[in-house]
PDB file of C-alpha atoms in Angstrom:
ATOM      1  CA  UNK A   1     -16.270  20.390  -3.669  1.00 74.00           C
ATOM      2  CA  UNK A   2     -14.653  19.078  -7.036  1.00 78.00           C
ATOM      3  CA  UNK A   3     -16.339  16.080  -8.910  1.00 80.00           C
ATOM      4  CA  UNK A   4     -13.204  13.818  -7.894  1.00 80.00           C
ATOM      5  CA  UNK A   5     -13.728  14.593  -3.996  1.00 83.00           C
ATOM      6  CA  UNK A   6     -17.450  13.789  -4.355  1.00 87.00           C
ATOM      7  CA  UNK A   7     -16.679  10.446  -6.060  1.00 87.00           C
ATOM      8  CA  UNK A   8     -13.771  10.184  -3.411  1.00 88.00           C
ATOM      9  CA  UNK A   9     -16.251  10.154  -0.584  1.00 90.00           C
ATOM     10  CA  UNK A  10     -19.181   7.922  -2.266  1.00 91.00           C
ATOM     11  CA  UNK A  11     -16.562   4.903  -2.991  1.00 91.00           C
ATOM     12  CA  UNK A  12     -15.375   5.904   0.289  1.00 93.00           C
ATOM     13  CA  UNK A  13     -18.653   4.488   1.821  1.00 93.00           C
ATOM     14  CA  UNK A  14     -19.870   2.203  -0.413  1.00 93.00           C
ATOM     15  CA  UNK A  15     -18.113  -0.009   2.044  1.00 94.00           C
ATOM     16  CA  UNK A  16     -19.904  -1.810   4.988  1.00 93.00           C
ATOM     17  CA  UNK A  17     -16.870  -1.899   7.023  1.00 92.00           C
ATOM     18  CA  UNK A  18     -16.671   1.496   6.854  1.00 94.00           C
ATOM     19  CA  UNK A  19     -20.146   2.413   6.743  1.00 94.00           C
ATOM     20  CA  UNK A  20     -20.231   0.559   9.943  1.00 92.00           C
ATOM     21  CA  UNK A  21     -16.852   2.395  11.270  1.00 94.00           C
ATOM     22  CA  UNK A  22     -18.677   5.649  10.258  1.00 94.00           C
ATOM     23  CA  UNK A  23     -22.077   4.547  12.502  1.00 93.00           C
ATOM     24  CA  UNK A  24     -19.589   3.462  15.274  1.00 93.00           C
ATOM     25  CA  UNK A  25     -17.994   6.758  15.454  1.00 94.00           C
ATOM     26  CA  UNK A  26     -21.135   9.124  15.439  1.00 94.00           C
ATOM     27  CA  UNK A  27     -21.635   7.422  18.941  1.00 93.00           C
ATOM     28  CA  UNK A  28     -18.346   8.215  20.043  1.00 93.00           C
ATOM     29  CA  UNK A  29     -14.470   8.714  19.479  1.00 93.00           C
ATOM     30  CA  UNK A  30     -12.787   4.990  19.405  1.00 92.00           C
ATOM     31  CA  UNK A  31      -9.555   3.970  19.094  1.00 90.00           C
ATOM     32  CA  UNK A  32      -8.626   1.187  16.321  1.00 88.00           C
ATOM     33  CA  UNK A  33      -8.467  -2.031  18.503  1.00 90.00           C
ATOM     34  CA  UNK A  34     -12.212  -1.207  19.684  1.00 91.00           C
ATOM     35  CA  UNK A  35     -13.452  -0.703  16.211  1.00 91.00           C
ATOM     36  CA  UNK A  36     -11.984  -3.893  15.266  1.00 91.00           C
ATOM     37  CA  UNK A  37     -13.336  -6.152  17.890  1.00 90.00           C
ATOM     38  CA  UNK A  38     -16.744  -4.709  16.779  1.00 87.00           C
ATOM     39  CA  UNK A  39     -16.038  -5.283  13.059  1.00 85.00           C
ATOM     40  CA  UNK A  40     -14.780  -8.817  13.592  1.00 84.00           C
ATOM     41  CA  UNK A  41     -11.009  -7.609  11.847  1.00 84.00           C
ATOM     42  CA  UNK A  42      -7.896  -7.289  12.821  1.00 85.00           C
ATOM     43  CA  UNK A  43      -6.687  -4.016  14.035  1.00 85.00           C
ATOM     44  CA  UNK A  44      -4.341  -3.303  10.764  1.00 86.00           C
ATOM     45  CA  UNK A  45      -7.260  -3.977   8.677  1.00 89.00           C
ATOM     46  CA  UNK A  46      -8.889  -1.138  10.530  1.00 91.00           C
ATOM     47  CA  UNK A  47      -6.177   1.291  10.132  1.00 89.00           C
ATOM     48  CA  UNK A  48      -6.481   0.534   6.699  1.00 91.00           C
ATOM     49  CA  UNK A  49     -10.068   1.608   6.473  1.00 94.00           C
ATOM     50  CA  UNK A  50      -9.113   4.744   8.893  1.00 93.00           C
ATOM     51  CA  UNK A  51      -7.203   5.724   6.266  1.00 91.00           C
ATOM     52  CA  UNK A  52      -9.401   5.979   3.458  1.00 92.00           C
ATOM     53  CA  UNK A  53     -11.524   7.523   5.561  1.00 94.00           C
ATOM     54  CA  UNK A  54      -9.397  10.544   6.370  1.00 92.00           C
ATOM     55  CA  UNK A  55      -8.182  10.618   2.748  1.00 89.00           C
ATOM     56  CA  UNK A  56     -12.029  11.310   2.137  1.00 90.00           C
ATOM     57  CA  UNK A  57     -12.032  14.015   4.856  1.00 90.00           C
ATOM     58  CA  UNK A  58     -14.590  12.204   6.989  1.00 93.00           C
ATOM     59  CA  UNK A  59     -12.263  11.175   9.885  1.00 94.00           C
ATOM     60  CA  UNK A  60      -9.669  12.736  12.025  1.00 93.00           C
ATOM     61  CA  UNK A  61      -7.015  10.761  14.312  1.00 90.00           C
ATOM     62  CA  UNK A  62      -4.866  11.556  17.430  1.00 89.00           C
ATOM     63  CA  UNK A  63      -2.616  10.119  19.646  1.00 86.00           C
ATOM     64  CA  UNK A  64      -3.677   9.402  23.073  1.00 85.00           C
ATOM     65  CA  UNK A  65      -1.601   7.244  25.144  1.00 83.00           C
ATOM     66  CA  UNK A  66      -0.494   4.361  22.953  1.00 82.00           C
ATOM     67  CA  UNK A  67      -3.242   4.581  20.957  1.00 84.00           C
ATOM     68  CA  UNK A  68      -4.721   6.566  17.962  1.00 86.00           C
ATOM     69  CA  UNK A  69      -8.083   7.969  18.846  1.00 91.00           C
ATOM     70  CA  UNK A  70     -10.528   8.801  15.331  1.00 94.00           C
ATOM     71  CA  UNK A  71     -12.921  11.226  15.304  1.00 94.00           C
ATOM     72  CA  UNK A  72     -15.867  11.207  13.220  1.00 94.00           C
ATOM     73  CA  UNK A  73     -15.539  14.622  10.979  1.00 93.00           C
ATOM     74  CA  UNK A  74     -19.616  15.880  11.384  1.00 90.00           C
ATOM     75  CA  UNK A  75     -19.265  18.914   9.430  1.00 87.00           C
ATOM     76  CA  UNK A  76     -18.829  16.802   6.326  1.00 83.00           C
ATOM     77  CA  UNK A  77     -21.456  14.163   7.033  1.00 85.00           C
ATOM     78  CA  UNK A  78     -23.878  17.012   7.928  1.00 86.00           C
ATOM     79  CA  UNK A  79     -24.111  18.466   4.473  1.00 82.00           C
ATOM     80  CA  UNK A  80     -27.368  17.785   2.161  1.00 84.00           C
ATOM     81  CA  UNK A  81     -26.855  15.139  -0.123  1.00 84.00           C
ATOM     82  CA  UNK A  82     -28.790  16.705  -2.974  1.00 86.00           C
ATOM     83  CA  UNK A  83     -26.089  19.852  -2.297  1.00 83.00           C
ATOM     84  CA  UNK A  84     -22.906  17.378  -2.301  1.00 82.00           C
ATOM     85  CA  UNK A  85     -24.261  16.156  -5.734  1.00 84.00           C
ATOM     86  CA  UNK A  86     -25.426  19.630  -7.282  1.00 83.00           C
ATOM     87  CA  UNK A  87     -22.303  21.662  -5.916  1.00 76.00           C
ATOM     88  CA  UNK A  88     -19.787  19.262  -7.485  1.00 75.00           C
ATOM     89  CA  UNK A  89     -17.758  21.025  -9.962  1.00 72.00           C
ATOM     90  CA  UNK A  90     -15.450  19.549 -12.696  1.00 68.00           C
ATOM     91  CA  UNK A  91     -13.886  21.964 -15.289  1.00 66.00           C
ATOM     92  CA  UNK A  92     -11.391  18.947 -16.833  1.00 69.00           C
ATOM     93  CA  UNK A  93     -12.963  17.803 -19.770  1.00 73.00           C
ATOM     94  CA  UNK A  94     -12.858  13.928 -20.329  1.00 75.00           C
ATOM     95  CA  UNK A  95      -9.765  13.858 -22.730  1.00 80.00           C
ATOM     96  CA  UNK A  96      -7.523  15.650 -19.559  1.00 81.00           C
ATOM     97  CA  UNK A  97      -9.116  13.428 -17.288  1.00 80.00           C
ATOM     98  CA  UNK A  98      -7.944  10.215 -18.466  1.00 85.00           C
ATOM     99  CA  UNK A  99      -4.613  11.603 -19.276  1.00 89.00           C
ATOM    100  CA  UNK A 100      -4.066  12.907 -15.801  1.00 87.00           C
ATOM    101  CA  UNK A 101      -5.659   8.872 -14.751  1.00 88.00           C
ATOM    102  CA  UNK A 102      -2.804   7.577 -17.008  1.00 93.00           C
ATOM    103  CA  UNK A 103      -0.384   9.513 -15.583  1.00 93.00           C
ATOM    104  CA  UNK A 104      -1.154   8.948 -12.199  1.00 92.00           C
ATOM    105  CA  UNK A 105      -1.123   5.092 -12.888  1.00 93.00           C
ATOM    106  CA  UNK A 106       2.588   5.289 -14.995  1.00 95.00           C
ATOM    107  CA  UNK A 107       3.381   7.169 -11.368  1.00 94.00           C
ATOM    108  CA  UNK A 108       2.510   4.812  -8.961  1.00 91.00           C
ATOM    109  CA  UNK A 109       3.670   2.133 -10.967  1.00 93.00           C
ATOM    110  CA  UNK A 110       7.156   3.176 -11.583  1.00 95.00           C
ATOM    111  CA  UNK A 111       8.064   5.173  -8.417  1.00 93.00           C
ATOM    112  CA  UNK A 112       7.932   3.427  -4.846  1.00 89.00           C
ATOM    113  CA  UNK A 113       8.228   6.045  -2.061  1.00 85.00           C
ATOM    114  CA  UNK A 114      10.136   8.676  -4.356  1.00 86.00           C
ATOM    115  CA  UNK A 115      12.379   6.541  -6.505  1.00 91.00           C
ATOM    116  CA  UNK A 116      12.280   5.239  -9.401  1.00 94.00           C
ATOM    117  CA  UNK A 117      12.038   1.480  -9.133  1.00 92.00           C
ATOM    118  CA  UNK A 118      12.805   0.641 -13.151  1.00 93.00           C
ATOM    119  CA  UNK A 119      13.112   2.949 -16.316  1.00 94.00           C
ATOM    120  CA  UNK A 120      10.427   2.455 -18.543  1.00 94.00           C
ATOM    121  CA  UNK A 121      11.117   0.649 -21.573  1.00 93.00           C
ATOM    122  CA  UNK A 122       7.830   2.482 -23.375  1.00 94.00           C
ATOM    123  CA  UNK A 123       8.962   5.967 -24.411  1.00 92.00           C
ATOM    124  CA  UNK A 124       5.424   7.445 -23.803  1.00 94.00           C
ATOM    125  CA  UNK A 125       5.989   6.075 -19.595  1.00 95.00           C
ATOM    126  CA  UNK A 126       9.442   7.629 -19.436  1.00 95.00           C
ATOM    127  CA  UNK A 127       8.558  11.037 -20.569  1.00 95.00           C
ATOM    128  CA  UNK A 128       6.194  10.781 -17.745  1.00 95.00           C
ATOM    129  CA  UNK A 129       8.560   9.428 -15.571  1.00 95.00           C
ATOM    130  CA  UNK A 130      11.296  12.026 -16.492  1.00 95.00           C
ATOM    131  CA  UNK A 131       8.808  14.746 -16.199  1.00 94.00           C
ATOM    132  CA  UNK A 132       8.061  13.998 -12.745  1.00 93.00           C
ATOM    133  CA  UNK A 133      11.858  13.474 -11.972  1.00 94.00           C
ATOM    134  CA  UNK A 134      12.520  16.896 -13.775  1.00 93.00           C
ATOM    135  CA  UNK A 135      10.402  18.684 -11.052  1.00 90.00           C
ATOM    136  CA  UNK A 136      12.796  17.929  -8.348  1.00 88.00           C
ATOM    137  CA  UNK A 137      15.249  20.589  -9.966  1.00 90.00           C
ATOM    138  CA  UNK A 138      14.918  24.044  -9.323  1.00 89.00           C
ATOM    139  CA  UNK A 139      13.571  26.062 -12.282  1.00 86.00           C
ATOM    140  CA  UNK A 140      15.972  28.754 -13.387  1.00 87.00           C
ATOM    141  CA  UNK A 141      19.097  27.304 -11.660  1.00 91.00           C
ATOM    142  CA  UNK A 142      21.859  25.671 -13.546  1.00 93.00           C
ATOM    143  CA  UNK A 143      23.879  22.979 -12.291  1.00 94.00           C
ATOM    144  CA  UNK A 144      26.931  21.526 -12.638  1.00 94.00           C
ATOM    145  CA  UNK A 145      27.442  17.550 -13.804  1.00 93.00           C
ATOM    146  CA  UNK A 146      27.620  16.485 -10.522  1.00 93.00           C
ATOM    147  CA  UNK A 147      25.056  18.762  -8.911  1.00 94.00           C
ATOM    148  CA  UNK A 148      22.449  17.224 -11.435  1.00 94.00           C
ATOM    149  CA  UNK A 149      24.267  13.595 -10.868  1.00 94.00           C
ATOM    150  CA  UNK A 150      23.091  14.174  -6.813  1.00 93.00           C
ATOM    151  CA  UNK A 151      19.792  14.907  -7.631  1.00 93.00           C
ATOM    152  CA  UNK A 152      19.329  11.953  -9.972  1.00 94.00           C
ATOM    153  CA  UNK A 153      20.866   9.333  -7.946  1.00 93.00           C
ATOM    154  CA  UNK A 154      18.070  10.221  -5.514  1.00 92.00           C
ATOM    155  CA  UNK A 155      15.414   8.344  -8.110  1.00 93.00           C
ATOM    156  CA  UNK A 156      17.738   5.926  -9.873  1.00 94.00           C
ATOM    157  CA  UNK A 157      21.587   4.655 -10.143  1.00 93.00           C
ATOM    158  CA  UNK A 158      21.654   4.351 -13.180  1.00 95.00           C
ATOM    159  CA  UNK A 159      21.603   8.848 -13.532  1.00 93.00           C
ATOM    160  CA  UNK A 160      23.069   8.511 -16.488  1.00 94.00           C
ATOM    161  CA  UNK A 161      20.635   7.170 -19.111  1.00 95.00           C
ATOM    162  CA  UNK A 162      18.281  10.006 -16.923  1.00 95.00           C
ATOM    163  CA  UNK A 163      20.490  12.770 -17.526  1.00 95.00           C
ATOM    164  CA  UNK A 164      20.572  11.574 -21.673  1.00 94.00           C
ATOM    165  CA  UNK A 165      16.943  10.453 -22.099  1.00 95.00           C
ATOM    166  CA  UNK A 166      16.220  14.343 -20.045  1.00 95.00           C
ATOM    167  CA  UNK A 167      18.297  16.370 -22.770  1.00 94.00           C
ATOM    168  CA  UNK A 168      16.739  14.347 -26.290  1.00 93.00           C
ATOM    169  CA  UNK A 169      13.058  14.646 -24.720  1.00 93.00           C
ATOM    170  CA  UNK A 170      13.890  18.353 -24.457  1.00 93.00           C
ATOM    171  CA  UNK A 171      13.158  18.695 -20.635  1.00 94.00           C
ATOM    172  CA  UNK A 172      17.021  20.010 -19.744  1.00 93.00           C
ATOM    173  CA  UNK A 173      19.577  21.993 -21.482  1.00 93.00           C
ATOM    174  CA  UNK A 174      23.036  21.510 -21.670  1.00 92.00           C
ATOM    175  CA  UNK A 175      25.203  23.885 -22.363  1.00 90.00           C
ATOM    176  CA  UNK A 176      29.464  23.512 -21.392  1.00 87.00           C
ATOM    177  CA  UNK A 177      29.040  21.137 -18.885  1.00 88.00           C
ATOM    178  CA  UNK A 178      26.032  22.765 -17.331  1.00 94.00           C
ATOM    179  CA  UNK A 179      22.227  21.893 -17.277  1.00 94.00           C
ATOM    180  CA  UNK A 180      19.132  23.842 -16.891  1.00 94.00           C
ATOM    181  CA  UNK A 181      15.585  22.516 -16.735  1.00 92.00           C
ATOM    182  CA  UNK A 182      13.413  23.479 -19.469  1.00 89.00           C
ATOM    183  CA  UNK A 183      10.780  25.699 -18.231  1.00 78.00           C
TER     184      UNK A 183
ATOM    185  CA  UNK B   1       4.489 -32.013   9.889  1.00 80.00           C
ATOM    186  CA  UNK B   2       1.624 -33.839   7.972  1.00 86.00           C
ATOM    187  CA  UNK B   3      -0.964 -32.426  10.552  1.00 91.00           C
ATOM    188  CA  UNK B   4       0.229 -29.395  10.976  1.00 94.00           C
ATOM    189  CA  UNK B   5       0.612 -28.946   6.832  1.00 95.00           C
ATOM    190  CA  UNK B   6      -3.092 -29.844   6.719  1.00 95.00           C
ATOM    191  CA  UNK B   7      -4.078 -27.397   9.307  1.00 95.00           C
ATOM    192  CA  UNK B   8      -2.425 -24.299   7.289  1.00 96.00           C
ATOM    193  CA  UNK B   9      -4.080 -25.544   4.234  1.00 97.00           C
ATOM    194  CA  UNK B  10      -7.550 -26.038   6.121  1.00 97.00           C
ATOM    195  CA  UNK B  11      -7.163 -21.917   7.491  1.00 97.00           C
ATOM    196  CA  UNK B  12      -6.158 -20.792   4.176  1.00 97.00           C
ATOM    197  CA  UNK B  13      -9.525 -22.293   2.634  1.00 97.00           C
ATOM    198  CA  UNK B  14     -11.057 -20.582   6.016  1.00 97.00           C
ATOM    199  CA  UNK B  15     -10.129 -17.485   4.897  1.00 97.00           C
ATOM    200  CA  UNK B  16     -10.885 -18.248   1.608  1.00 97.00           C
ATOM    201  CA  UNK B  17     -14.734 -18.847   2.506  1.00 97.00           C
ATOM    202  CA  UNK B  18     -13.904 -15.820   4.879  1.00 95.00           C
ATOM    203  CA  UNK B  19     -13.267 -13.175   2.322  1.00 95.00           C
ATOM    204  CA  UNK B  20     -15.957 -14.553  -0.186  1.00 96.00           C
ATOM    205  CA  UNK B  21     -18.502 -13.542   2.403  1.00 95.00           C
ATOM    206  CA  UNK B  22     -16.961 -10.602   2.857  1.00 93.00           C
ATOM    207  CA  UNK B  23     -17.199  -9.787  -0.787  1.00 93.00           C
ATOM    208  CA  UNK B  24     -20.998 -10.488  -0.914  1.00 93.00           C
ATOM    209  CA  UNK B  25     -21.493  -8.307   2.090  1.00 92.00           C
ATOM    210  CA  UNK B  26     -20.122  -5.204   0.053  1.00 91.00           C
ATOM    211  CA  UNK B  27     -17.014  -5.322   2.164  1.00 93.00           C
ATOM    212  CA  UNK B  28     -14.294  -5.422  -0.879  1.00 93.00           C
ATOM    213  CA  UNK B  29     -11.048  -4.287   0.903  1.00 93.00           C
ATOM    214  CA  UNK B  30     -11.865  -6.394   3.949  1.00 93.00           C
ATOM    215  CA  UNK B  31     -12.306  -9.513   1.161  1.00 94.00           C
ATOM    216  CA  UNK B  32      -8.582  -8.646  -0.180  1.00 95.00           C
ATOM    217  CA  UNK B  33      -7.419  -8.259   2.866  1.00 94.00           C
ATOM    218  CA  UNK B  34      -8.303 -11.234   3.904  1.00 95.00           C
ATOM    219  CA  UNK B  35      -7.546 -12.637   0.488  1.00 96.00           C
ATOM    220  CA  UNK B  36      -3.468 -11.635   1.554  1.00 96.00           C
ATOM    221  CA  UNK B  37      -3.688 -13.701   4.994  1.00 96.00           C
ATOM    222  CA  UNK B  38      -4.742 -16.790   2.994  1.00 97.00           C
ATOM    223  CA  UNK B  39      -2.040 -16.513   0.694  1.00 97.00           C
ATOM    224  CA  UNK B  40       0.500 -16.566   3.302  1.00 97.00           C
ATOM    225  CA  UNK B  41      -0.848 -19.607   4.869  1.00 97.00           C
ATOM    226  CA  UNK B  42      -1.223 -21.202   1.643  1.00 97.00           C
ATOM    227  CA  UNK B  43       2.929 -20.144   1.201  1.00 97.00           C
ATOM    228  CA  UNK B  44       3.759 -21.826   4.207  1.00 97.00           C
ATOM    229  CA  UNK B  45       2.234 -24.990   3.344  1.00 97.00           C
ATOM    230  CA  UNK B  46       3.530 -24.766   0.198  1.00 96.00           C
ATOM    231  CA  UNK B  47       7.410 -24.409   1.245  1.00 96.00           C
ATOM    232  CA  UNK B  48       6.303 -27.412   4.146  1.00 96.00           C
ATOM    233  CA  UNK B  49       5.482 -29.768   1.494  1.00 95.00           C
ATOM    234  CA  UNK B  50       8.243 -29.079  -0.422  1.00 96.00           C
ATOM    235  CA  UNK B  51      10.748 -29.343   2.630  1.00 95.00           C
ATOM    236  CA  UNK B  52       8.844 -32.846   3.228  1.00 93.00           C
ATOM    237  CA  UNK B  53       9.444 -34.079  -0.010  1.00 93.00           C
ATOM    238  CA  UNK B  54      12.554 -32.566  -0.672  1.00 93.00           C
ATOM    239  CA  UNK B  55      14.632 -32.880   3.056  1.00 93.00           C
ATOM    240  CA  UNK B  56      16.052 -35.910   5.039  1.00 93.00           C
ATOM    241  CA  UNK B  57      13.141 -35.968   8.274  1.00 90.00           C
ATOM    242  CA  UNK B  58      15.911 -35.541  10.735  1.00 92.00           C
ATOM    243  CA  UNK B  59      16.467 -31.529   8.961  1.00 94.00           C
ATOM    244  CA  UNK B  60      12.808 -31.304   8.002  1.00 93.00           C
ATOM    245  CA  UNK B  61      12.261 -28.890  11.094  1.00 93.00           C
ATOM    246  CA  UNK B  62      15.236 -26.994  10.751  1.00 95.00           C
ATOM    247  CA  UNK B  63      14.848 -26.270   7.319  1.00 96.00           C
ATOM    248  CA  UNK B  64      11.123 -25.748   7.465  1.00 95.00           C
ATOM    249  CA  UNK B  65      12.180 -22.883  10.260  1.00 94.00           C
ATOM    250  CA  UNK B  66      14.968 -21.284   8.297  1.00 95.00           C
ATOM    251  CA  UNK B  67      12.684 -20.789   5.661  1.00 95.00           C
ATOM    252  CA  UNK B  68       9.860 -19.151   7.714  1.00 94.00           C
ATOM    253  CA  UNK B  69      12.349 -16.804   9.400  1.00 93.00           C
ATOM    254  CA  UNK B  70      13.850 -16.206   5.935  1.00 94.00           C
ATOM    255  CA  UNK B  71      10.660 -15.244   4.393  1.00 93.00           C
ATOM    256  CA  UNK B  72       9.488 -11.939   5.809  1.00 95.00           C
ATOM    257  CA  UNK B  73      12.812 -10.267   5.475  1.00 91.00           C
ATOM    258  CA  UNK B  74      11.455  -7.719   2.988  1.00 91.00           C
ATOM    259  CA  UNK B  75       8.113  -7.404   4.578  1.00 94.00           C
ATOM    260  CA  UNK B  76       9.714  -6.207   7.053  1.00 94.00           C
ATOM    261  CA  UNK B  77      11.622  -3.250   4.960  1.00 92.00           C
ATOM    262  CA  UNK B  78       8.320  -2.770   3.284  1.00 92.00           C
ATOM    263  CA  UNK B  79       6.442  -2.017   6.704  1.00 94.00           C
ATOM    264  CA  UNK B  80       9.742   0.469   7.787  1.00 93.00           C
ATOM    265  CA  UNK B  81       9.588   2.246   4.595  1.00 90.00           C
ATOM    266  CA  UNK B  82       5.717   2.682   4.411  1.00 91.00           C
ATOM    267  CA  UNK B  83       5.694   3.654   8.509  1.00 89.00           C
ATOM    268  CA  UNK B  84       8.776   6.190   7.187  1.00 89.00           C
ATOM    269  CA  UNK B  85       6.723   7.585   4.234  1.00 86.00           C
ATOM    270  CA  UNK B  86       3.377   7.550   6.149  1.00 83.00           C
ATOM    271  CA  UNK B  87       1.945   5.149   3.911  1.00 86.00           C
ATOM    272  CA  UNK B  88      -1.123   3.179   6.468  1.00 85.00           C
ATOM    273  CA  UNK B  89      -2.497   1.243   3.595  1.00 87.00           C
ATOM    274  CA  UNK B  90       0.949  -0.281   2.715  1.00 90.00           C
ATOM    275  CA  UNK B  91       1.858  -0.404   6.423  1.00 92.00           C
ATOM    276  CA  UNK B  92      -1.395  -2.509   7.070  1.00 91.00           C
ATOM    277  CA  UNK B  93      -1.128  -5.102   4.443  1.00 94.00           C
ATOM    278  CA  UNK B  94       2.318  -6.095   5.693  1.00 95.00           C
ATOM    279  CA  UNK B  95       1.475  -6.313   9.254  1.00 94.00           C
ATOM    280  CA  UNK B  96      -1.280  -8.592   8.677  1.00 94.00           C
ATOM    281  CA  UNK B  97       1.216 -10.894   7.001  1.00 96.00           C
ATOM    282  CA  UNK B  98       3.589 -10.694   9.570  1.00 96.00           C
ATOM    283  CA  UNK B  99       1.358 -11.445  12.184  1.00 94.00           C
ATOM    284  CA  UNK B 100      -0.534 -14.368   9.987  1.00 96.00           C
ATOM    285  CA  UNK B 101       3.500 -15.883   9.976  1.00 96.00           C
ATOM    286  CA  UNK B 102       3.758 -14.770  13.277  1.00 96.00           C
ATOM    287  CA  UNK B 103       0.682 -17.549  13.853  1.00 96.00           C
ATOM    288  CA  UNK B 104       2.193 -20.321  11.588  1.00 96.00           C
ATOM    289  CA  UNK B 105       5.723 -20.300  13.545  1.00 95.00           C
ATOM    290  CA  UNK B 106       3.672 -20.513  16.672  1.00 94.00           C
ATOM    291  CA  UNK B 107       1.611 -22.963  15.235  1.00 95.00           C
ATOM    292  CA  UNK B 108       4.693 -25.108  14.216  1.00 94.00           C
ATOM    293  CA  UNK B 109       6.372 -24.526  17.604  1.00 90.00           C
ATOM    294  CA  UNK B 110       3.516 -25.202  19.568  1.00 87.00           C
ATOM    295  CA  UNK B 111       3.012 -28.622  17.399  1.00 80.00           C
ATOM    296  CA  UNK B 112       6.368 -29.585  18.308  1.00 58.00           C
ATOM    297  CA  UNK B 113       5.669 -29.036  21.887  1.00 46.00           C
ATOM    298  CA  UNK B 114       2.591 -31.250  22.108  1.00 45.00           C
TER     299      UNK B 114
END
């Protein structure tokens, strides 16, 4: 298990609500509404716990009926602590770590559910921005004006200033009319 | 209106005292959860005091209602796109402030009733 998916779980449960979700569910499967009459929340606050707990791979969930029926995950709550702690690895040294933190952060910052919600005004955030927005073209292919055009107008309207800003920081070519990504 | 303005305000400190305890009882998310449902009450007395300053009393209660309806319009995208995407977090926060509106217009209908 990697360093990140160790600290993933630990947060995960330094959480009485969910430390309490967790108990709960080693008695038995629930669904959401029970949990949350026993936790003293509303049932959307619940699913919002359920999530984090599947996210740290300690919870699974299906559908029953009209409801959503979690199962406590006991392979991962069954394994030594002192093993969890010992076995986690982490070959990023701290320098890629933050970057990959800061890049993660310009992400969810600037994108809401695959677009682009604003162009960053610092050139250091748009490079990320453009580098994520880069990946939705196929590497190798070239495309025509408005073939790139499409795919742009799926993050932002204004495709333009994407299509520009993509060619002077040296992530696309352009060559007659047609663009490649830069590998 | 005056009661009813002083009841929001009243659950909004609730909630208030609400998620402080949650926060000393190492429950964080259910503290800013909790946290979001007092800001909409707190909202919705807000915009009710305004409307009774700012409103003739004969349109106070149709105003005050237009508003309320008005307000979740893009909660309501919000918790379509996140259900679309598969987003629960997102999807949870807005349905626990539609449902604490949900509770103020049924608050404010029910005081008109009585």
């Amino acid at each position: 298990m990697t360093e990140e998916r160790v600290l993933q779980l630990f947060k995960c449960l330094a959480d009485r609500s969910r430390l309490r979700i967790v108990q709960s569910l080693l008695r038995e499967d629930m669904y959401a509404e029970r949990l949350a009459q026993r936790l003293g929340v509303t049932p959307a606050t619940v699913s919002f716990h359920m999530k984090k707990l599947e996210e740290a791979g300690l919870v699974t969930s299906r559908s029953e009926q009209y409801y959503t029926v979690y199962t406590i995950r006991r392979d991962e709550l069954t394994l030594p602590l002192v093993e969890l702690i010992a076995g986690a690895s982490d070959q990023t040294s701290e320098q890629e770590r933050r970057e990959a933190q800061y890049r993660r952060k310009v992400i969810e910052t600037f994108f809401e559910y695959g677009r682009l919600k604003a162009i960053p005004a610092q050139r250091k955030k748009e490079r990320i921005c453009l580098e994520e927005m880069v990946r939705g073209l196929e590497p190798g292919r070239v495309y025509t004006e408005p073939e790139l055009n499409e795919v742009l107008l799926r993050f932002h309207e204004d495709y333009c200033t994407l299509r520009r800003d993509m060619i002077s920081e040296g992530l696309l070519t352009r060559d007659g009319g047609l663009y490649t990504r830069v590998e | 209106m005056n009661a009813f303005l002083k009841d929001l305000e009243q659950t909004a400190a609730d909630l208030r005292q609400q998620a402080n305890a949650f926060a000393a009882d190492q429950r964080q998310d259910d503290a800013d959860l909790t946290k979001i449902r007092a800001n909409i009450y707190e909202i919705c007395a807000t915009i009710g005091n305004v409307v009774r300053k700012m409103t003739p009393e004969e349109q106070r209660e149709a105003v005050y209602r237009k508003k309320l309806e008005e307000l979740p319009r893009n909660w309501y995208t919000a918790l379509e796109m996140a259900r679309a995407h598969g987003n629960a977090q997102r999807a949870a926060v807005e349905e626990l402030k539609l449902e604490a509106l949900a509770d103020v217009l049924a608050r404010f209908e029910g005081r008109k009733e009585g």
